[in-house]
PDB file of C-alpha atoms in Angstrom:
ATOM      1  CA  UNK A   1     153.011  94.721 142.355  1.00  0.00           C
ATOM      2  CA  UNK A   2     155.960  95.625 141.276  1.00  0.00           C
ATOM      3  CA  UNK A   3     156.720  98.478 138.622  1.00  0.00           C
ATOM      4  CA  UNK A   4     158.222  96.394 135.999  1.00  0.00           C
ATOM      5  CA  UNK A   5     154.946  93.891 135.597  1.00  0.00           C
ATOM      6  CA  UNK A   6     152.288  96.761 135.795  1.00  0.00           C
ATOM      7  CA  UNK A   7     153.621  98.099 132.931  1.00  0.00           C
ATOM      8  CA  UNK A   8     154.405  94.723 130.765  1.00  0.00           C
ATOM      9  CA  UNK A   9     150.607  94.055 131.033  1.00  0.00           C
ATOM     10  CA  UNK A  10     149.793  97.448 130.016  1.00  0.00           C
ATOM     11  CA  UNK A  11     151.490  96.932 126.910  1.00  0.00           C
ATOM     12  CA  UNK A  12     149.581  94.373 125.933  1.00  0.00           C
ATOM     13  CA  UNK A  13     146.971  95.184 123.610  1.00  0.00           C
ATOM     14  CA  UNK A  14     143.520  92.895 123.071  1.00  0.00           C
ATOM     15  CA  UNK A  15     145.295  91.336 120.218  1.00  0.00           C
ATOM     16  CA  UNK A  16     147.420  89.398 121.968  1.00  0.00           C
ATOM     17  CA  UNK A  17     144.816  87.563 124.345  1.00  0.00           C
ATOM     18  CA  UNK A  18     143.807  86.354 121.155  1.00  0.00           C
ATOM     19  CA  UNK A  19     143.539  82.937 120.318  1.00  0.00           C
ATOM     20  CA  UNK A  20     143.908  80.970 117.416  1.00  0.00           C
ATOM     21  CA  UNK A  21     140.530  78.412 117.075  1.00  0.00           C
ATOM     22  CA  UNK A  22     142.043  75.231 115.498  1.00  0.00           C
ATOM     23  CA  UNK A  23     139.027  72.705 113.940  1.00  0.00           C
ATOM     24  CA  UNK A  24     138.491  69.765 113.908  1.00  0.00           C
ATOM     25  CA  UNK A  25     137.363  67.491 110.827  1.00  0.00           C
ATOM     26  CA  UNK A  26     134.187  65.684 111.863  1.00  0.00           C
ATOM     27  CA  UNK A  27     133.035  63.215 109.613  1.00  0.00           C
ATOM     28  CA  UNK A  28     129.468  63.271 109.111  1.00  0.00           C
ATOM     29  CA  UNK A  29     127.311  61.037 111.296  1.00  0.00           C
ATOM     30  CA  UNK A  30     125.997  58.042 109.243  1.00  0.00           C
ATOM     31  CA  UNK A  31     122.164  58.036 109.352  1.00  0.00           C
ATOM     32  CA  UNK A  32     120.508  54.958 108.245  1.00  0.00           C
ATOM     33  CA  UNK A  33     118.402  55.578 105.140  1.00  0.00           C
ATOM     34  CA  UNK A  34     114.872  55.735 104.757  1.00  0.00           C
ATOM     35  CA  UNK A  35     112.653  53.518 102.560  1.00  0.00           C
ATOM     36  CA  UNK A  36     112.245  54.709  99.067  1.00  0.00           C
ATOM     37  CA  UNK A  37     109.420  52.886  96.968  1.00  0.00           C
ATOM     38  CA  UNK A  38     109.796  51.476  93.036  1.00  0.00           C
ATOM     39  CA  UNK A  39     107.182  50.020  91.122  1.00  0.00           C
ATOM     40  CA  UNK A  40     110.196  49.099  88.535  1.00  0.00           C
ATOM     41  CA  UNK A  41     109.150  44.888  89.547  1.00  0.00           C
ATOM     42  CA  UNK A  42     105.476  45.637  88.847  1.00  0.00           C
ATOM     43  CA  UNK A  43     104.376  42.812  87.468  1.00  0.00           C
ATOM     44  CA  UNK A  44     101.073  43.297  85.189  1.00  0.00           C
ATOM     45  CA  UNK A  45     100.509  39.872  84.637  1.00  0.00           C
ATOM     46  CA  UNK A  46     100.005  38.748  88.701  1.00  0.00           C
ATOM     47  CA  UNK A  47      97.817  40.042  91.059  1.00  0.00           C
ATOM     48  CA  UNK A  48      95.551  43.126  90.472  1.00  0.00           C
ATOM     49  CA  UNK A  49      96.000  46.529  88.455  1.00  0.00           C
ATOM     50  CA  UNK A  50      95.986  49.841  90.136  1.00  0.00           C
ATOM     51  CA  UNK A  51      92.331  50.610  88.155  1.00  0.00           C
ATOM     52  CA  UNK A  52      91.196  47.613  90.413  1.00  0.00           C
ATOM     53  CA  UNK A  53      92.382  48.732  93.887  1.00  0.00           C
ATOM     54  CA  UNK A  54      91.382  52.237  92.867  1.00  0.00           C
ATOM     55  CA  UNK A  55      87.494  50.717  92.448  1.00  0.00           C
ATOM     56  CA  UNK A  56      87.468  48.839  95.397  1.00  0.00           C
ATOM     57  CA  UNK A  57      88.946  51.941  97.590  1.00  0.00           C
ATOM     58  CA  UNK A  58      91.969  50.254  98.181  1.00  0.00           C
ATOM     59  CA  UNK A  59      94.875  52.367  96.259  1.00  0.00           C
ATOM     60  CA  UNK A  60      94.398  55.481  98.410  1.00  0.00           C
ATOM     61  CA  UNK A  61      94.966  53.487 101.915  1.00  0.00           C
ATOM     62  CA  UNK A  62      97.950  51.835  99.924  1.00  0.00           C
ATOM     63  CA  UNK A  63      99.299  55.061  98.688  1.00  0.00           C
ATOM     64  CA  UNK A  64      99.017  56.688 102.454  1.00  0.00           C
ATOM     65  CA  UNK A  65     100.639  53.164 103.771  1.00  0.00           C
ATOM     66  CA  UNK A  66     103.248  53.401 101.396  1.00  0.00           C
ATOM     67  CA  UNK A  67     103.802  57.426 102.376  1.00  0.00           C
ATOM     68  CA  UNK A  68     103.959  56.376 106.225  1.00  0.00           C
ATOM     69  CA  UNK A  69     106.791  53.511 105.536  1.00  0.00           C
ATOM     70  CA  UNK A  70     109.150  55.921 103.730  1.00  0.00           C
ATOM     71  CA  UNK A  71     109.858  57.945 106.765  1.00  0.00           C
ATOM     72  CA  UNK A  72     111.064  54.531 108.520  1.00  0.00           C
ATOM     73  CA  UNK A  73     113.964  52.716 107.914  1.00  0.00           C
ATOM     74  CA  UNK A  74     113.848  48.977 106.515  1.00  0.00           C
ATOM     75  CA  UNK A  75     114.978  47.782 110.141  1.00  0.00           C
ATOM     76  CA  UNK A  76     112.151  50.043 112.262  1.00  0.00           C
ATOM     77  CA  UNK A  77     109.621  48.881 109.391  1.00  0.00           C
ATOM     78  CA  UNK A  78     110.654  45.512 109.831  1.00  0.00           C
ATOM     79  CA  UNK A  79     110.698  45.507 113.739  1.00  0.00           C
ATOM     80  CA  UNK A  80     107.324  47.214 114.092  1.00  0.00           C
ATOM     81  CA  UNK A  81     105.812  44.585 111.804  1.00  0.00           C
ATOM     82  CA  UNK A  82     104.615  46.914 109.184  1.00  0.00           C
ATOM     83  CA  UNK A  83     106.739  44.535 106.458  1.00  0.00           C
ATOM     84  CA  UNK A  84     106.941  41.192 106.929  1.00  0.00           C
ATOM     85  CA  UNK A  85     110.400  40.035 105.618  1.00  0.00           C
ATOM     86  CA  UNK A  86     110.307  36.398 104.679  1.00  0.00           C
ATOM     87  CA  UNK A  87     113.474  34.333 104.640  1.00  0.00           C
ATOM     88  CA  UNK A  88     115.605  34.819 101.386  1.00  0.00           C
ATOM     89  CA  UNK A  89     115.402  32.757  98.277  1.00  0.00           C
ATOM     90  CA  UNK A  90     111.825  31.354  99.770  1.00  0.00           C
ATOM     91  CA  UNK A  91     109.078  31.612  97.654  1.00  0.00           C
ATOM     92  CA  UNK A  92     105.859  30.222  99.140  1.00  0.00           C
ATOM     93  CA  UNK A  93     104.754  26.739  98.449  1.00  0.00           C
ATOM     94  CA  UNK A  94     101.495  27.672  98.634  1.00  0.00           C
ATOM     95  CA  UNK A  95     100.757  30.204  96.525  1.00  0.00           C
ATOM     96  CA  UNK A  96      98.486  31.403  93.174  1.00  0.00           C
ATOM     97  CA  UNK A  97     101.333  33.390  92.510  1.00  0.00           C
ATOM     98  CA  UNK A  98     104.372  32.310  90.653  1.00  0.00           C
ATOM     99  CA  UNK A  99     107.956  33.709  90.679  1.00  0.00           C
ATOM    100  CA  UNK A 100     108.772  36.392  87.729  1.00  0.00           C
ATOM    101  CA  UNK A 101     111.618  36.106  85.646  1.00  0.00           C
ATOM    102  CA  UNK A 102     112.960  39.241  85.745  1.00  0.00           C
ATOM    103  CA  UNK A 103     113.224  39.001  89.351  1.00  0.00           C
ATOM    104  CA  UNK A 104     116.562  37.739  90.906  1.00  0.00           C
ATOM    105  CA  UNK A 105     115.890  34.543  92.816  1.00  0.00           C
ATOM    106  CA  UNK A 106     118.206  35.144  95.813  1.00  0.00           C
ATOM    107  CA  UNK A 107     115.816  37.625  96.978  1.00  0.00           C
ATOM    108  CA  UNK A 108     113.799  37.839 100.676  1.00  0.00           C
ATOM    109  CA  UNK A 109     109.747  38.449  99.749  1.00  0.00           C
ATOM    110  CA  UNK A 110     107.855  40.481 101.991  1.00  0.00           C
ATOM    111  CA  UNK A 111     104.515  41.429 102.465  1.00  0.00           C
ATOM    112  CA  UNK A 112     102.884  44.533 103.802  1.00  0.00           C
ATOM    113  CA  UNK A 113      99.583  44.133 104.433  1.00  0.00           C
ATOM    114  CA  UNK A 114      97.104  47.564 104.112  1.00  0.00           C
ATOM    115  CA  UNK A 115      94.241  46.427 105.688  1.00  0.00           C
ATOM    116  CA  UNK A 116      92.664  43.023 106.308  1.00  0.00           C
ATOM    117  CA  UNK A 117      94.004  40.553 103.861  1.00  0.00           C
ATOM    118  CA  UNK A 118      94.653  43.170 101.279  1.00  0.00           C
ATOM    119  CA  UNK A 119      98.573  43.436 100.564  1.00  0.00           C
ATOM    120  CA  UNK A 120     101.453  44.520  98.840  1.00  0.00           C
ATOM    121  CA  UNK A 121     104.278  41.858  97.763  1.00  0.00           C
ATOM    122  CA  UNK A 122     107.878  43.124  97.109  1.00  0.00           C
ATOM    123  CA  UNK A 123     111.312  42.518  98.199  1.00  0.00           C
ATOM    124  CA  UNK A 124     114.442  45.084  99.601  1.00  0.00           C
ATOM    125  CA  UNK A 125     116.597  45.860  98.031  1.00  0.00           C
ATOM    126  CA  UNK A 126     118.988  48.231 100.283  1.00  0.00           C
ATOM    127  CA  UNK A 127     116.443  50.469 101.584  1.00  0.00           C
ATOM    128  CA  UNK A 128     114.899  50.370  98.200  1.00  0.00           C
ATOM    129  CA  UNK A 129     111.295  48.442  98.377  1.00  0.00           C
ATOM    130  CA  UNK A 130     110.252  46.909  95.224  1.00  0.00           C
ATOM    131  CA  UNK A 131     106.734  46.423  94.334  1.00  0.00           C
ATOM    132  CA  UNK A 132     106.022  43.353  92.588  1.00  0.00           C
ATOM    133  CA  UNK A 133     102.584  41.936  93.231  1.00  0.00           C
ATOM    134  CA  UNK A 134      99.153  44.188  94.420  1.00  0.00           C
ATOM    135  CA  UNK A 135      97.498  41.066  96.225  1.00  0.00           C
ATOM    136  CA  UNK A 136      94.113  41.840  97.948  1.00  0.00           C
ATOM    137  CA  UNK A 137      92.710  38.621  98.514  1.00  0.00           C
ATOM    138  CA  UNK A 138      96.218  37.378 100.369  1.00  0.00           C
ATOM    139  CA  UNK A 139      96.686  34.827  97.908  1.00  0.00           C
ATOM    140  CA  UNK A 140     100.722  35.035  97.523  1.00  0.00           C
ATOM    141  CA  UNK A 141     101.125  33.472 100.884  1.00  0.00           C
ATOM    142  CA  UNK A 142      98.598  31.298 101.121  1.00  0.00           C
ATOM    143  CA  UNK A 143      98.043  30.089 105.099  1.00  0.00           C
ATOM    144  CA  UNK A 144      95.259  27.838 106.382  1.00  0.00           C
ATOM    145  CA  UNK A 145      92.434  30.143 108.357  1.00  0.00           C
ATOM    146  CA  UNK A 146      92.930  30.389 112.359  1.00  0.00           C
ATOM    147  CA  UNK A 147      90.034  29.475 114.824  1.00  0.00           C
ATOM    148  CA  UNK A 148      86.986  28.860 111.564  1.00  0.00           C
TER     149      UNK A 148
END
Protein backbone atom coordinates (compact mmCIF):
# COMPACT_ATOMS: atom_id res chain seq x y z
CA UNK A 1 0.00 0.00 0.00
CA UNK A 2 0.90 3.04 -0.79
CA UNK A 3 2.04 5.88 1.74
CA UNK A 4 -0.66 8.29 1.12
CA UNK A 5 -3.72 5.66 2.07
CA UNK A 6 -1.90 4.14 5.20
CA UNK A 7 -1.97 7.24 6.66
CA UNK A 8 -5.67 8.57 5.55
CA UNK A 9 -7.00 5.47 7.45
CA UNK A 10 -4.94 6.20 10.35
CA UNK A 11 -6.56 9.36 10.72
CA UNK A 12 -9.63 8.10 11.10
CA UNK A 13 -10.80 7.85 14.48
CA UNK A 14 -13.80 5.23 15.74
CA UNK A 15 -16.12 8.08 15.36
CA UNK A 16 -16.29 8.12 11.99
CA UNK A 17 -17.19 4.31 11.34
CA UNK A 18 -20.08 5.41 13.10
CA UNK A 19 -23.38 5.09 11.90
CA UNK A 20 -26.41 6.87 12.21
CA UNK A 21 -29.50 4.11 13.17
CA UNK A 22 -32.56 5.63 11.37
CA UNK A 23 -36.17 3.94 12.79
CA UNK A 24 -38.73 2.99 11.57
CA UNK A 25 -42.47 3.72 12.77
CA UNK A 26 -44.18 0.37 13.24
CA UNK A 27 -47.65 0.50 13.89
CA UNK A 28 -48.73 -1.78 16.46
CA UNK A 29 -49.95 -5.22 15.42
CA UNK A 30 -53.79 -5.43 15.78
CA UNK A 31 -54.66 -8.31 18.15
CA UNK A 32 -58.16 -9.41 18.15
CA UNK A 33 -59.77 -8.81 21.55
CA UNK A 34 -60.70 -11.12 24.08
CA UNK A 35 -64.19 -11.76 25.52
CA UNK A 36 -65.13 -9.55 28.36
CA UNK A 37 -68.39 -10.61 30.33
CA UNK A 38 -71.50 -8.05 31.52
CA UNK A 39 -74.32 -9.01 33.45
CA UNK A 40 -75.68 -5.29 32.48
CA UNK A 41 -78.87 -7.54 30.32
CA UNK A 42 -79.50 -9.64 33.44
CA UNK A 43 -82.80 -10.10 33.38
CA UNK A 44 -84.39 -10.94 37.00
CA UNK A 45 -87.62 -11.67 35.82
CA UNK A 46 -86.55 -14.90 33.29
CA UNK A 47 -84.80 -17.79 34.06
CA UNK A 48 -83.12 -18.47 37.49
CA UNK A 49 -81.27 -16.16 40.15
CA UNK A 50 -77.69 -16.62 41.01
CA UNK A 51 -78.97 -17.86 44.84
CA UNK A 52 -80.53 -20.75 42.70
CA UNK A 53 -77.52 -21.92 40.62
CA UNK A 54 -75.42 -21.31 43.70
CA UNK A 55 -77.82 -24.19 45.59
CA UNK A 56 -77.84 -26.49 42.96
CA UNK A 57 -73.80 -26.23 42.47
CA UNK A 58 -74.15 -24.72 39.32
CA UNK A 59 -72.71 -20.93 39.68
CA UNK A 60 -69.15 -22.07 40.46
CA UNK A 61 -68.83 -24.32 37.08
CA UNK A 62 -70.50 -21.16 35.41
CA UNK A 63 -68.17 -18.74 36.97
CA UNK A 64 -64.95 -21.08 35.94
CA UNK A 65 -66.76 -21.43 32.28
CA UNK A 66 -67.17 -17.92 32.07
CA UNK A 67 -63.23 -17.37 33.34
CA UNK A 68 -62.05 -19.96 30.54
CA UNK A 69 -64.07 -18.00 27.58
CA UNK A 70 -62.46 -14.62 28.39
CA UNK A 71 -59.06 -15.68 27.34
CA UNK A 72 -60.66 -16.60 23.77
CA UNK A 73 -61.76 -14.43 21.28
CA UNK A 74 -65.58 -14.34 20.12
CA UNK A 75 -64.40 -16.10 16.75
CA UNK A 76 -62.13 -19.11 18.59
CA UNK A 77 -65.19 -19.33 21.16
CA UNK A 78 -67.47 -19.51 18.45
CA UNK A 79 -65.44 -22.03 16.25
CA UNK A 80 -64.67 -24.40 19.11
CA UNK A 81 -68.38 -24.53 19.93
CA UNK A 82 -68.12 -23.25 23.39
CA UNK A 83 -70.97 -20.38 22.28
CA UNK A 84 -73.42 -21.19 20.09
CA UNK A 85 -74.21 -18.03 18.00
CA UNK A 86 -77.70 -18.19 16.62
CA UNK A 87 -78.65 -16.24 13.52
CA UNK A 88 -79.42 -12.47 14.23
CA UNK A 89 -82.77 -11.00 14.98
CA UNK A 90 -84.02 -14.87 15.66
CA UNK A 91 -85.57 -15.46 18.72
CA UNK A 92 -86.72 -19.06 19.19
CA UNK A 93 -90.20 -20.10 18.40
CA UNK A 94 -90.12 -22.43 20.87
CA UNK A 95 -89.32 -21.10 23.87
CA UNK A 96 -90.62 -20.35 27.82
CA UNK A 97 -88.65 -17.45 27.45
CA UNK A 98 -89.76 -14.22 25.97
CA UNK A 99 -87.74 -11.33 24.43
CA UNK A 100 -86.87 -8.29 26.99
CA UNK A 101 -87.49 -4.90 26.19
CA UNK A 102 -84.55 -3.37 26.97
CA UNK A 103 -82.81 -5.57 24.67
CA UNK A 104 -82.23 -4.38 21.01
CA UNK A 105 -84.02 -6.74 18.66
CA UNK A 106 -81.42 -6.87 15.85
CA UNK A 107 -79.36 -8.90 18.06
CA UNK A 108 -77.75 -12.74 17.40
CA UNK A 109 -78.71 -15.00 20.81
CA UNK A 110 -76.34 -17.45 21.86
CA UNK A 111 -76.13 -20.02 24.23
CA UNK A 112 -73.28 -21.48 26.19
CA UNK A 113 -74.08 -24.40 27.72
CA UNK A 114 -72.03 -25.34 31.32
CA UNK A 115 -72.84 -28.69 31.65
CA UNK A 116 -75.69 -30.91 30.48
CA UNK A 117 -78.66 -28.82 29.66
CA UNK A 118 -77.70 -26.15 32.08
CA UNK A 119 -76.90 -22.75 30.14
CA UNK A 120 -76.21 -19.31 29.85
CA UNK A 121 -78.27 -17.05 27.22
CA UNK A 122 -76.70 -13.74 25.98
CA UNK A 123 -75.80 -12.05 22.87
CA UNK A 124 -72.21 -10.16 21.49
CA UNK A 125 -71.87 -7.41 21.41
CA UNK A 126 -68.18 -6.65 19.92
CA UNK A 127 -66.28 -8.93 22.01
CA UNK A 128 -68.49 -7.88 24.82
CA UNK A 129 -70.85 -11.02 25.97
CA UNK A 130 -74.00 -10.03 27.56
CA UNK A 131 -75.71 -12.13 30.02
CA UNK A 132 -79.31 -12.11 29.79
CA UNK A 133 -80.97 -15.33 30.85
CA UNK A 134 -79.33 -18.18 33.58
CA UNK A 135 -81.36 -21.18 31.95
CA UNK A 136 -80.65 -24.64 33.56
CA UNK A 137 -83.33 -26.66 32.40
CA UNK A 138 -82.54 -25.54 28.48
CA UNK A 139 -85.80 -24.09 28.18
CA UNK A 140 -84.85 -20.84 25.94
CA UNK A 141 -84.29 -23.03 22.98
CA UNK A 142 -86.56 -25.46 23.28
CA UNK A 143 -85.63 -28.70 20.77
CA UNK A 144 -87.48 -32.01 20.62
CA UNK A 145 -85.25 -34.92 22.56
CA UNK A 146 -82.85 -37.11 20.15
CA UNK A 147 -83.02 -41.02 20.13
CA UNK A 148 -85.96 -41.26 23.55
Amino acid sequence: MGKGKQSKFKERGAASYKREVKSIELRPAQREKLIVISFKDLDGNQGQTFELWEEENLLALAVRKLQGVCSLTRIEATRQQIIKEYPKGTFPDKSDFYHPKHIPEDISWCSMHIQGKECIIGYFEDNVFYIVFLDKDHRFWITEKKHT
